[in-house]
Short mmCIF file of C-alpha atoms in Angstrom, two decimals:
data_model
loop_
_atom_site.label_atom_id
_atom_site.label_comp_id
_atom_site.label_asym_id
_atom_site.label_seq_id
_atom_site.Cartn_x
_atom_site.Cartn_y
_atom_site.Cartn_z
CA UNK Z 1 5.37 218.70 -27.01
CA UNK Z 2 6.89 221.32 -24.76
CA UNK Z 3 5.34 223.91 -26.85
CA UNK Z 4 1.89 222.28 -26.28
CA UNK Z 5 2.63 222.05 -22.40
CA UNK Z 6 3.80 225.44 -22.00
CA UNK Z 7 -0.15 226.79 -23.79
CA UNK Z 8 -2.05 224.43 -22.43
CA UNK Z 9 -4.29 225.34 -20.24
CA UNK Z 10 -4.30 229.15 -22.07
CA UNK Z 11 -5.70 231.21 -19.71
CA UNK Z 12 -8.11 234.39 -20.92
CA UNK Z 13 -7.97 237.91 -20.09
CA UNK Z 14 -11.65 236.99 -17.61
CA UNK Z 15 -9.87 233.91 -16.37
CA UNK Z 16 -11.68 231.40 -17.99
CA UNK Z 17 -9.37 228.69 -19.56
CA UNK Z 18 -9.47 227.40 -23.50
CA UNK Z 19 -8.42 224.01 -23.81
CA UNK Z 20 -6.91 222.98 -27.10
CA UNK Z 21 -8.66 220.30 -29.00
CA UNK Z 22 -7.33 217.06 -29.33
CA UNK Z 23 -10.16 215.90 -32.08
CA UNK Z 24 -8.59 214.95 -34.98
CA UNK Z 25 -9.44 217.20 -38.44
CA UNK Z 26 -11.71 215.23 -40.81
CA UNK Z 27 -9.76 214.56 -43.78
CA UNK Z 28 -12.43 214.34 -46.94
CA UNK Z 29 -12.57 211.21 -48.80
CA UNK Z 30 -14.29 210.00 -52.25
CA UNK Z 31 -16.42 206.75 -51.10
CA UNK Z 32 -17.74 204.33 -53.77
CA UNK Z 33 -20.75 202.16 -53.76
CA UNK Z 34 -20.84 199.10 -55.99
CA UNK Z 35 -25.14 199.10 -56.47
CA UNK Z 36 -27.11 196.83 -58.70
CA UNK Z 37 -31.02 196.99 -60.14
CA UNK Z 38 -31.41 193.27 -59.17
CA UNK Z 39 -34.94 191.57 -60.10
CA UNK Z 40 -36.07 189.87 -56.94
CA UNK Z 41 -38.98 187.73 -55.03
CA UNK Z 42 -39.88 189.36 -52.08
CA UNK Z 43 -42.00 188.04 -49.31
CA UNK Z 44 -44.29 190.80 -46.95
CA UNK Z 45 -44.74 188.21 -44.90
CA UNK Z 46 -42.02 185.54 -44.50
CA UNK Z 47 -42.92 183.91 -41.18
CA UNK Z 48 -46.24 183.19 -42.28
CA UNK Z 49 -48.82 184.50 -39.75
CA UNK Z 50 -49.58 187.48 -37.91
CA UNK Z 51 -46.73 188.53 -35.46
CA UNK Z 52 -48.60 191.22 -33.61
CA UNK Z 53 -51.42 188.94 -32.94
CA UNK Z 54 -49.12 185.37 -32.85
CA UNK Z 55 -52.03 183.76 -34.44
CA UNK Z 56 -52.88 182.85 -38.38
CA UNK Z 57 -53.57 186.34 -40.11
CA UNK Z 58 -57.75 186.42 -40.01
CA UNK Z 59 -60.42 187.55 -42.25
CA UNK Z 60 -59.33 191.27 -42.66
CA UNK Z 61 -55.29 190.07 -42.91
CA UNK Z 62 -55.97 187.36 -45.31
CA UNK Z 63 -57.34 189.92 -47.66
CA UNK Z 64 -53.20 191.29 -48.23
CA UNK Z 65 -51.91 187.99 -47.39
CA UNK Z 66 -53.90 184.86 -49.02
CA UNK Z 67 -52.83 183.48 -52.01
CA UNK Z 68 -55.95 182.01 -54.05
CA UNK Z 69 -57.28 180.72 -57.60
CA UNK Z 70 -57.33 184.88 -58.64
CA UNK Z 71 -55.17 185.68 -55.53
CA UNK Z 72 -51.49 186.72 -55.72
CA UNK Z 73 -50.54 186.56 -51.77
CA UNK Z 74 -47.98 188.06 -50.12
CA UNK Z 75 -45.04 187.15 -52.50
CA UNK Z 76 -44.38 189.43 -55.15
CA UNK Z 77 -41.62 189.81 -58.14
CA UNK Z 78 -39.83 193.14 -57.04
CA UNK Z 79 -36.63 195.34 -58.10
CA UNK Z 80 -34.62 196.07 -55.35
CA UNK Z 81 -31.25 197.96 -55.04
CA UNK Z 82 -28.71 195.63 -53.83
CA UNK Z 83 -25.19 196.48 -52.66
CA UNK Z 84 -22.30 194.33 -54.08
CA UNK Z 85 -18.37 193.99 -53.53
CA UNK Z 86 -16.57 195.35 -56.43
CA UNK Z 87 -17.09 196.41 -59.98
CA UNK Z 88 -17.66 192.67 -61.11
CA UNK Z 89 -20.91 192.65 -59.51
CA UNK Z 90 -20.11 189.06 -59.20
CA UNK Z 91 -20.58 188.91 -55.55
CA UNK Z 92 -23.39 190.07 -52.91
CA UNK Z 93 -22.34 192.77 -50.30
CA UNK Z 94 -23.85 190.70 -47.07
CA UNK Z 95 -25.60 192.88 -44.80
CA UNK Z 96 -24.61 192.97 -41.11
CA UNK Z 97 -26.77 192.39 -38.36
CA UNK Z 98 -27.21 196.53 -37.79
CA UNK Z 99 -28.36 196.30 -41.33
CA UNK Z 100 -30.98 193.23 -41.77
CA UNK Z 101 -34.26 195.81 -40.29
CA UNK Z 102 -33.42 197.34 -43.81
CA UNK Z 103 -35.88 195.01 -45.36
CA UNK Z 104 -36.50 195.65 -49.38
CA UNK Z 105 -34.84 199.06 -49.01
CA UNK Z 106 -31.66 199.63 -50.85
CA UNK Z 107 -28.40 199.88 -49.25
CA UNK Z 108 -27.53 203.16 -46.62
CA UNK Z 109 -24.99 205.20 -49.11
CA UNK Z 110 -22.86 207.24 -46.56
CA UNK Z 111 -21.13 210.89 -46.94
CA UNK Z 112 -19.28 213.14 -44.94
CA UNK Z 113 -19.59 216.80 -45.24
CA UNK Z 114 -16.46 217.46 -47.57
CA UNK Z 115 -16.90 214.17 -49.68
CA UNK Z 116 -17.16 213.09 -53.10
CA UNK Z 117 -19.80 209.77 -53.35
CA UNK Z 118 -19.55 207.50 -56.51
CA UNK Z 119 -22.44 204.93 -57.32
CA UNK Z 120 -21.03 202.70 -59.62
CA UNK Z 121 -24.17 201.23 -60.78
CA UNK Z 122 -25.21 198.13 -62.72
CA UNK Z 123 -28.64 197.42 -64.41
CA UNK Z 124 -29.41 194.18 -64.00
CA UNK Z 125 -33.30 194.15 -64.71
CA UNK Z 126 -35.13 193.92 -68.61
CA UNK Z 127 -35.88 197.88 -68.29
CA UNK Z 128 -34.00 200.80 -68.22
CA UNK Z 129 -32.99 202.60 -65.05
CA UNK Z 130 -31.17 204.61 -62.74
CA UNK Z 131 -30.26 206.39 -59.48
CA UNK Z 132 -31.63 209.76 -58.75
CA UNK Z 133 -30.52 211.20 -55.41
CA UNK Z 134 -31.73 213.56 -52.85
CA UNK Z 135 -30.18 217.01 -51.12
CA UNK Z 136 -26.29 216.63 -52.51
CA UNK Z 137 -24.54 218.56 -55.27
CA UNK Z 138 -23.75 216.96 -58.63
CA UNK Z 139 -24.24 217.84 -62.49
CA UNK Z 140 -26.63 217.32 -65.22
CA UNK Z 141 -24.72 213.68 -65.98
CA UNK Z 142 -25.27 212.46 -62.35
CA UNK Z 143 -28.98 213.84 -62.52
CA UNK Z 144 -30.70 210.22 -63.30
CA UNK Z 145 -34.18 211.59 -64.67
CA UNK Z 146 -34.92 211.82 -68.01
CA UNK Z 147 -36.87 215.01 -69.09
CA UNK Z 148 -36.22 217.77 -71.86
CA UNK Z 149 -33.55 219.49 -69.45
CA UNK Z 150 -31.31 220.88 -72.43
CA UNK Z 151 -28.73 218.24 -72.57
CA UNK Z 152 -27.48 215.98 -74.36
CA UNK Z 153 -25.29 212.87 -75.79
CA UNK Z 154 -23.42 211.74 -72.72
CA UNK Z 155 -24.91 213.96 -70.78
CA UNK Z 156 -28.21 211.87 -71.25
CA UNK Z 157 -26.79 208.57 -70.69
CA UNK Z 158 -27.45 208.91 -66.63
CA UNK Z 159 -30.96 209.10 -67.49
CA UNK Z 160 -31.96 205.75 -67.74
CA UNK Z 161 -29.31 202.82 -67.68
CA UNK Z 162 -29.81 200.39 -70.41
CA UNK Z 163 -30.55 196.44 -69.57
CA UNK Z 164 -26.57 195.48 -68.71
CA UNK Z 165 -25.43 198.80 -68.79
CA UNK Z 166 -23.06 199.81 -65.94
CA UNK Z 167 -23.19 203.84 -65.26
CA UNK Z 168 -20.97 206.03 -62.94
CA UNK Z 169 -22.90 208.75 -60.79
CA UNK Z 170 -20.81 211.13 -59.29
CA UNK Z 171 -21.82 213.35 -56.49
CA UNK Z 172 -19.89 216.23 -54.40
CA UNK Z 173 -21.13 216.89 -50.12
CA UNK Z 174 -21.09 220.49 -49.76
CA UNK Z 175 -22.22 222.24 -46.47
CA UNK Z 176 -25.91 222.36 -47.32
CA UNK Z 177 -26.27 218.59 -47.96
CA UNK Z 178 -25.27 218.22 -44.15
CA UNK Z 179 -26.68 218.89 -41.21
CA UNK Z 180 -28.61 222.42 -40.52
CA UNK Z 181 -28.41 224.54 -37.51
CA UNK Z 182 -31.58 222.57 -36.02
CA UNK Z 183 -30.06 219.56 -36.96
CA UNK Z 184 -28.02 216.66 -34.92
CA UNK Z 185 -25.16 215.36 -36.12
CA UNK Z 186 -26.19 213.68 -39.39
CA UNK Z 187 -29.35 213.97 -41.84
CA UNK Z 188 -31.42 211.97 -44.65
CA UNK Z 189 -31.75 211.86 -47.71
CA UNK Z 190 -33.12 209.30 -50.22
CA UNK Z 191 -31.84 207.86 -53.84
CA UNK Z 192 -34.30 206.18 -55.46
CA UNK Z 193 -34.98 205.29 -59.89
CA UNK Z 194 -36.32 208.20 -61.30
CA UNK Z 195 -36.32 206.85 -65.22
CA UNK Z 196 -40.01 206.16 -64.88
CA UNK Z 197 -40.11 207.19 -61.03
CA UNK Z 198 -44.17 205.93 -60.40
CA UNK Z 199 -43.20 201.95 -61.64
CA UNK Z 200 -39.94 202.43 -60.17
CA UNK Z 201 -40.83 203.52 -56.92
CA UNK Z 202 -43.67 200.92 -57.01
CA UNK Z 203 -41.34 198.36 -57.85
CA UNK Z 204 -38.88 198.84 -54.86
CA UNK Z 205 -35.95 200.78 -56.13
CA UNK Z 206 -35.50 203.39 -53.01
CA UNK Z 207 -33.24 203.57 -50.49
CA UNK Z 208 -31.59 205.58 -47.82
CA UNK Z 209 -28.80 208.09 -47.77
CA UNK Z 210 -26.88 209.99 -44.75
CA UNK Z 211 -24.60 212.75 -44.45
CA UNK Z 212 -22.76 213.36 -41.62
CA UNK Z 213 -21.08 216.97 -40.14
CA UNK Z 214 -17.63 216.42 -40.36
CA UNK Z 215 -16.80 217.19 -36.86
CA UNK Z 216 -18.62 214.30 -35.54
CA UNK Z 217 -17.73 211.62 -38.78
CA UNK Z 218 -15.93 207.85 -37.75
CA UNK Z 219 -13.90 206.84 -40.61
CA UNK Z 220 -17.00 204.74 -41.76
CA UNK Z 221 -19.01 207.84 -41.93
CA UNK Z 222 -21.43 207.50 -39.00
CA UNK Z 223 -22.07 209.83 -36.67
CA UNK Z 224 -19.84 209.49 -33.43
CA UNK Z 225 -23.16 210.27 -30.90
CA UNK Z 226 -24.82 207.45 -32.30
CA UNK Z 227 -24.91 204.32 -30.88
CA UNK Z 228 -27.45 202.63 -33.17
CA UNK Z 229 -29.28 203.46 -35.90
CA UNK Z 230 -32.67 202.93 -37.63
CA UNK Z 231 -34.35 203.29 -41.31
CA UNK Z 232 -38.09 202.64 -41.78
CA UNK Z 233 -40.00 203.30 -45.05
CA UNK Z 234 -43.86 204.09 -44.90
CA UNK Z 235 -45.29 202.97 -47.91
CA UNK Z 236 -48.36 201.73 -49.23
CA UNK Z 237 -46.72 199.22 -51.85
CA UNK Z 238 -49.14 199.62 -54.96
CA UNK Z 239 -48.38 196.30 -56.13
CA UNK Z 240 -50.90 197.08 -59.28
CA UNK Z 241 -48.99 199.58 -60.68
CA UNK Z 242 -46.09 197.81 -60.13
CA UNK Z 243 -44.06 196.91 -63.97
CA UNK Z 244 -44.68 192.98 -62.75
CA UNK Z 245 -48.04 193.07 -62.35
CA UNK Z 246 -48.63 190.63 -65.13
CA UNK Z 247 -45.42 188.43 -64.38
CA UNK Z 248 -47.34 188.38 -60.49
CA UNK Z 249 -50.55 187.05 -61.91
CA UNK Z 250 -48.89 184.66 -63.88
CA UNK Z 251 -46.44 182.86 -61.43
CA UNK Z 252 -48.70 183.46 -58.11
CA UNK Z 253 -52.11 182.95 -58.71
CA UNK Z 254 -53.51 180.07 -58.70
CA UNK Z 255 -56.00 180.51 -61.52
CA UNK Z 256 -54.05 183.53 -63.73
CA UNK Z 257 -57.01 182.82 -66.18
CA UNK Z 258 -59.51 184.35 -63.68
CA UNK Z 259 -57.84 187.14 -62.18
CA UNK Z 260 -59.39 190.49 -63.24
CA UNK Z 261 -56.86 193.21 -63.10
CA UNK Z 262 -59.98 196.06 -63.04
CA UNK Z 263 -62.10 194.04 -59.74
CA UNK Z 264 -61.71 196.05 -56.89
CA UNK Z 265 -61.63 192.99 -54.55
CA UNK Z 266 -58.50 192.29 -56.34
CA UNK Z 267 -57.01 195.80 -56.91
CA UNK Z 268 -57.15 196.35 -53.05
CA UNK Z 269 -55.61 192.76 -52.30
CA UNK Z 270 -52.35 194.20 -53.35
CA UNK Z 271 -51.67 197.23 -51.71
CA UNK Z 272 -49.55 196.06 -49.24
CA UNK Z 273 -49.07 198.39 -46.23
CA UNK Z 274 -45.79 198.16 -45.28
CA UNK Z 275 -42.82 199.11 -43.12
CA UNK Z 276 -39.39 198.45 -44.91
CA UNK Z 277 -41.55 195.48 -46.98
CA UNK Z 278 -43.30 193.41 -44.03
CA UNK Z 279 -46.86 193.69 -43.19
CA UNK Z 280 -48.35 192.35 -39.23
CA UNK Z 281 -45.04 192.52 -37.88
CA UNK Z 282 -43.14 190.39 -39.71
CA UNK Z 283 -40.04 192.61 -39.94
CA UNK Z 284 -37.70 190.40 -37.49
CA UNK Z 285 -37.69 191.70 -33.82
CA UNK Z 286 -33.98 190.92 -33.70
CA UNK Z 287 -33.54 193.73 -36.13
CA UNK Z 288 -35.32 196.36 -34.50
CA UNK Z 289 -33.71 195.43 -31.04
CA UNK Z 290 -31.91 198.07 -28.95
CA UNK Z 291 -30.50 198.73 -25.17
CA UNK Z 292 -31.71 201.36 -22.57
CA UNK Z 293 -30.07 204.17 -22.45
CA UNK Z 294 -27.87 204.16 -25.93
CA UNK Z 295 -28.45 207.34 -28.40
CA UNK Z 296 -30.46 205.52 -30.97
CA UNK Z 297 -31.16 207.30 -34.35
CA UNK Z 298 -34.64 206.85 -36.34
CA UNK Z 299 -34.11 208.14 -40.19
CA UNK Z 300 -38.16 207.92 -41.28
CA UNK Z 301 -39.01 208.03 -45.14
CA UNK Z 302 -42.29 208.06 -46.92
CA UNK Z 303 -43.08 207.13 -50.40
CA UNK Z 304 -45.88 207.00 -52.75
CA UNK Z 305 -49.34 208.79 -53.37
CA UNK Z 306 -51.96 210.76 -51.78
CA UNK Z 307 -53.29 208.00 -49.32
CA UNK Z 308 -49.62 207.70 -47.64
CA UNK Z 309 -49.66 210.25 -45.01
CA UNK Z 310 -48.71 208.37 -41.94
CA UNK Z 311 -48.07 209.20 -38.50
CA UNK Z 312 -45.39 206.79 -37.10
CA UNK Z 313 -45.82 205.98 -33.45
CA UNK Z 314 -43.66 204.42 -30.62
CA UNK Z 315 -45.20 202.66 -28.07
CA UNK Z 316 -42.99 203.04 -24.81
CA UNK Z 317 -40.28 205.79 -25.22
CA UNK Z 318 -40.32 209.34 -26.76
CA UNK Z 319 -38.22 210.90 -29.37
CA UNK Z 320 -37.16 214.07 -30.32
CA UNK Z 321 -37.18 215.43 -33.66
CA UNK Z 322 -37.74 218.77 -35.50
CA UNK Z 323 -37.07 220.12 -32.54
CA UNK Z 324 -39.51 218.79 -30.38
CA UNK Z 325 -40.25 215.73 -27.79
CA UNK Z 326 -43.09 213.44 -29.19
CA UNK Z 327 -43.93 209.62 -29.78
CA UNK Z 328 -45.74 210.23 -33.11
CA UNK Z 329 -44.03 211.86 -36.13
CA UNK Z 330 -45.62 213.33 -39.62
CA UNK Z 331 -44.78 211.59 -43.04
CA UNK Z 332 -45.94 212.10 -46.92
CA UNK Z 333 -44.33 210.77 -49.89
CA UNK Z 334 -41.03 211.60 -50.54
CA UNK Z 335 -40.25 213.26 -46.83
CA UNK Z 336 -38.12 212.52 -44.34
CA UNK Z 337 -37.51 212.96 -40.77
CA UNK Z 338 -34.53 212.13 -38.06
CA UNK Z 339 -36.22 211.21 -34.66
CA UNK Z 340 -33.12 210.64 -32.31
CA UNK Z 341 -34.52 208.17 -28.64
CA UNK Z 342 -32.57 207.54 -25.78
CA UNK Z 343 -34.74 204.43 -24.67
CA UNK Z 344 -35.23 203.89 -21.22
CA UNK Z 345 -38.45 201.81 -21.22
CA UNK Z 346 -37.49 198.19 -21.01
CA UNK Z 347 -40.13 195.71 -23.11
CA UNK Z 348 -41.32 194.41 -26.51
CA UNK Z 349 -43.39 198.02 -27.93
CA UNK Z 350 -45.19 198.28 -30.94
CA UNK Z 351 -43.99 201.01 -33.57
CA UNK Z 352 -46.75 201.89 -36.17
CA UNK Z 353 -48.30 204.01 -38.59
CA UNK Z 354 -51.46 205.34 -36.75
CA UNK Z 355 -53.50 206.20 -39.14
CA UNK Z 356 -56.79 203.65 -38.79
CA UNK Z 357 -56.64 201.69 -42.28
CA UNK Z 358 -53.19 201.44 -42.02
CA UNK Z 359 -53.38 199.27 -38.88
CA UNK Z 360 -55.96 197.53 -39.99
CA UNK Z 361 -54.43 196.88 -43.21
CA UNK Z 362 -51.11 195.92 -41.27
CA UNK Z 363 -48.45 198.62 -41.11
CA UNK Z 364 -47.49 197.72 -37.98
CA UNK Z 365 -44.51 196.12 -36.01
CA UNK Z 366 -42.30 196.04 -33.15
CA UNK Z 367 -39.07 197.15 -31.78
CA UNK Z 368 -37.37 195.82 -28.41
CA UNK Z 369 -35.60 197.57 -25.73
CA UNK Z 370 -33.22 195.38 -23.32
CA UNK Z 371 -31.64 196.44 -20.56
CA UNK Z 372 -28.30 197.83 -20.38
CA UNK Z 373 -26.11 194.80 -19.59
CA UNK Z 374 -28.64 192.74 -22.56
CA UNK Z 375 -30.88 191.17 -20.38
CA UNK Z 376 -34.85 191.10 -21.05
CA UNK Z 377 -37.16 192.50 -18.58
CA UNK Z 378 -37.33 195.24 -16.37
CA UNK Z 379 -37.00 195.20 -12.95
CA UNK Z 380 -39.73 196.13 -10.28
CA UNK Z 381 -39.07 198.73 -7.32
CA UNK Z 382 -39.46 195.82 -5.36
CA UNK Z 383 -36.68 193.74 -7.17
CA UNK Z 384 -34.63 196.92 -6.79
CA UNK Z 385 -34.90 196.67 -2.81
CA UNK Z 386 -33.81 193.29 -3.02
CA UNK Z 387 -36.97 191.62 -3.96
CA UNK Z 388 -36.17 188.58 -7.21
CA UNK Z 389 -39.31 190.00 -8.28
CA UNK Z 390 -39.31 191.42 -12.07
CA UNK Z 391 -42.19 192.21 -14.83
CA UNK Z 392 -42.04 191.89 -18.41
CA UNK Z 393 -42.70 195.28 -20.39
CA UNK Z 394 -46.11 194.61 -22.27
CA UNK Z 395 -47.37 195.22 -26.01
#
């Protein structure tokens, strides 16, 4: 300690003084992730009516959402990656409450620049399966697509996890899977099935990965400038080209006899338009609720074909990302972008895709910002001069 007291401050030849860090080094850890291929109902709309509106979903609603003789609804037979305890899989990894806005997506698999990141995974569904991930290193066994790559025997057996099967994917966090010199402090990627990637994807087996720069890691992986952060997937949900299409029919409709799988009527009935699985707002506003002035981070996917190009706007507060200050970023299938906010606009804002059909067709919902100490409402110049007076942020 008398060493350190004796350099510190070190002063420079110009007379500027260096200050020697206190920041502890990141030590690099292997984290493991206990994920399962779970088959699953899932409900776009689980409240029941139209949350942007607060009334019954109408004529142009009821064409996602009403359930009929030759109808499915808004219920749907899904595979979703769930997160569980331990290599039993007996028990479900509970989601927190910074977790719940994830919706259908998978669960957030975490890495720190310097990391090793095993998915023990477990296929629980009647198909085979398997985890394909996005921007970090790993070999030809942790690959999880099947395609005439030049391999072989076990090196296949990542391809597509058999009904039952458990598999280990192994992947290593090099430099280049973090952060870039335009970059904050941590980055996206995505895993998602990739064993026949247009059902799977369809299906719901996606999810959300970040890496981190080691310099600015917790213990728990998440960036240390963050004070909250966000995942939304943009995706039209092509519920027809979904591996339960049949099984849908069969258990929803009212009249499975009657549906015709070719009718456009009923073709366009499911494409749900959704953010992270809810349609008209029916992703819960306690999930997407924040305070003014904390660093909150927005990681932004989109997934699946040629009529998903969205353009995700906040109502209320800007953002920054690639580099820029905007309310409205740019998403196609299979791209991501980190929009960081620091919100300062107190009120109940919408957050959509604004591309015309889409909000029509319901991609839409809402995110809160409170005040600082919690509270709802922000206060008027008046009530600032002493005034009781105070006004409600509108939609």
């Amino acid at each position: 300690m008398g060493i350190l007291a004796a350099l510190a401050p070190l002063f420079l030849a110009s007379g500027a003084t260096a200050k020697v860090s206190t920041a502890p080094t990141y030590v690099p850890q292997t984290r493991t992730y206990y994920i399962a291929a779970d088959e699953v109902e899932w409900n776009y709309t689980p409240t029941g009516k139209n949350q942007i509106t607060g009334e019954p979903f109408d004529e142009d609603a009821s064409v996602f959402t009403k359930q009929g003789p030759n109808r499915i609804g808004s219920t749907y037979i899904k595979s979703l990656y769930r997160a569980y305890t331990d290599a039993t899989f007996k028990t479900l990894k509970q989601r927190t409450p910074a977790e719940e806005h994830l919706g259908f997506q998978g669960p957030v698999i975490r890495g720190v620049v310097g990391d090793t990141i095993k998915v023990v995974f477990k296929n629980n569904l009647d198909r085979p399966a398997s985890v394909h991930v996005h921007g970090v290193f790993y070999d030809k066994s942790s690959e999880g697509a099947p395609y005439a790559d030049g391999t072989s025997g076990a090196a296949k057996n990542d391809d597509g996890v058999a009904p039952g099967a458990t598999y280990t994917y192994s992947y290593e966090v090099p430099e280049r899977a973090g952060p870039g010199p335009m970059d904050g402090s941590s980055v996206m990627w995505m895993y998602h099935s990739h064993t026949d990637e247009v059902a799977d994807d369809y299906s719901g087996l996606v999810g959300p990965m970040v890496i981190t720069r080691a310099s600015n890691a917790r213990a728990d992986g998440t960036p240390n400038d963050v004070d909250r952060e966000f995942f939304l997937q943009f995706k039209v949900s092509d519920e027809n080209a979904s591996p339960y299409l049949q099984r849908n029919i069969d258990k929803f409709a009212g009249k499975p006899s009657t549906v015709k799988v070719d009718d456009e009527e009923f073709h366009e009935s499911n494409l749900m338009h959704s953010i992270n699985g809810y349609v008209y707002g029916n992703e819960p506003l306690e999930a997407l609720t924040m305070k003014k002035g904390e660093h909150v981070r927005w990681y932004l996917m989109g997934m699946g074909t040629e009529v998903d190009l969205h353009t995700p706007h906040w109502h209320g507060n800007t953002v920054t990302a690639l580099g820029m200050r905007t309310d409205v970023v740019n998403l196609l299938p299979a791209s991501m972008v980190v929009a960081d906010m620091v919100p300062d606009d107190v009120g109940t804002w919408l957050f959509h895709c604004h591309v015309n059909d889409h909000i029509s067709a319901g991609m839409i919902t809402r995110y809160r910002v409170l005040n600082a100490d919690g509270t709802e409402g922000a206060v008027t110049e008046s009530a600032a001069t002493g005034s009781a007076a105070t006004h409600t942020a509108g939609h």
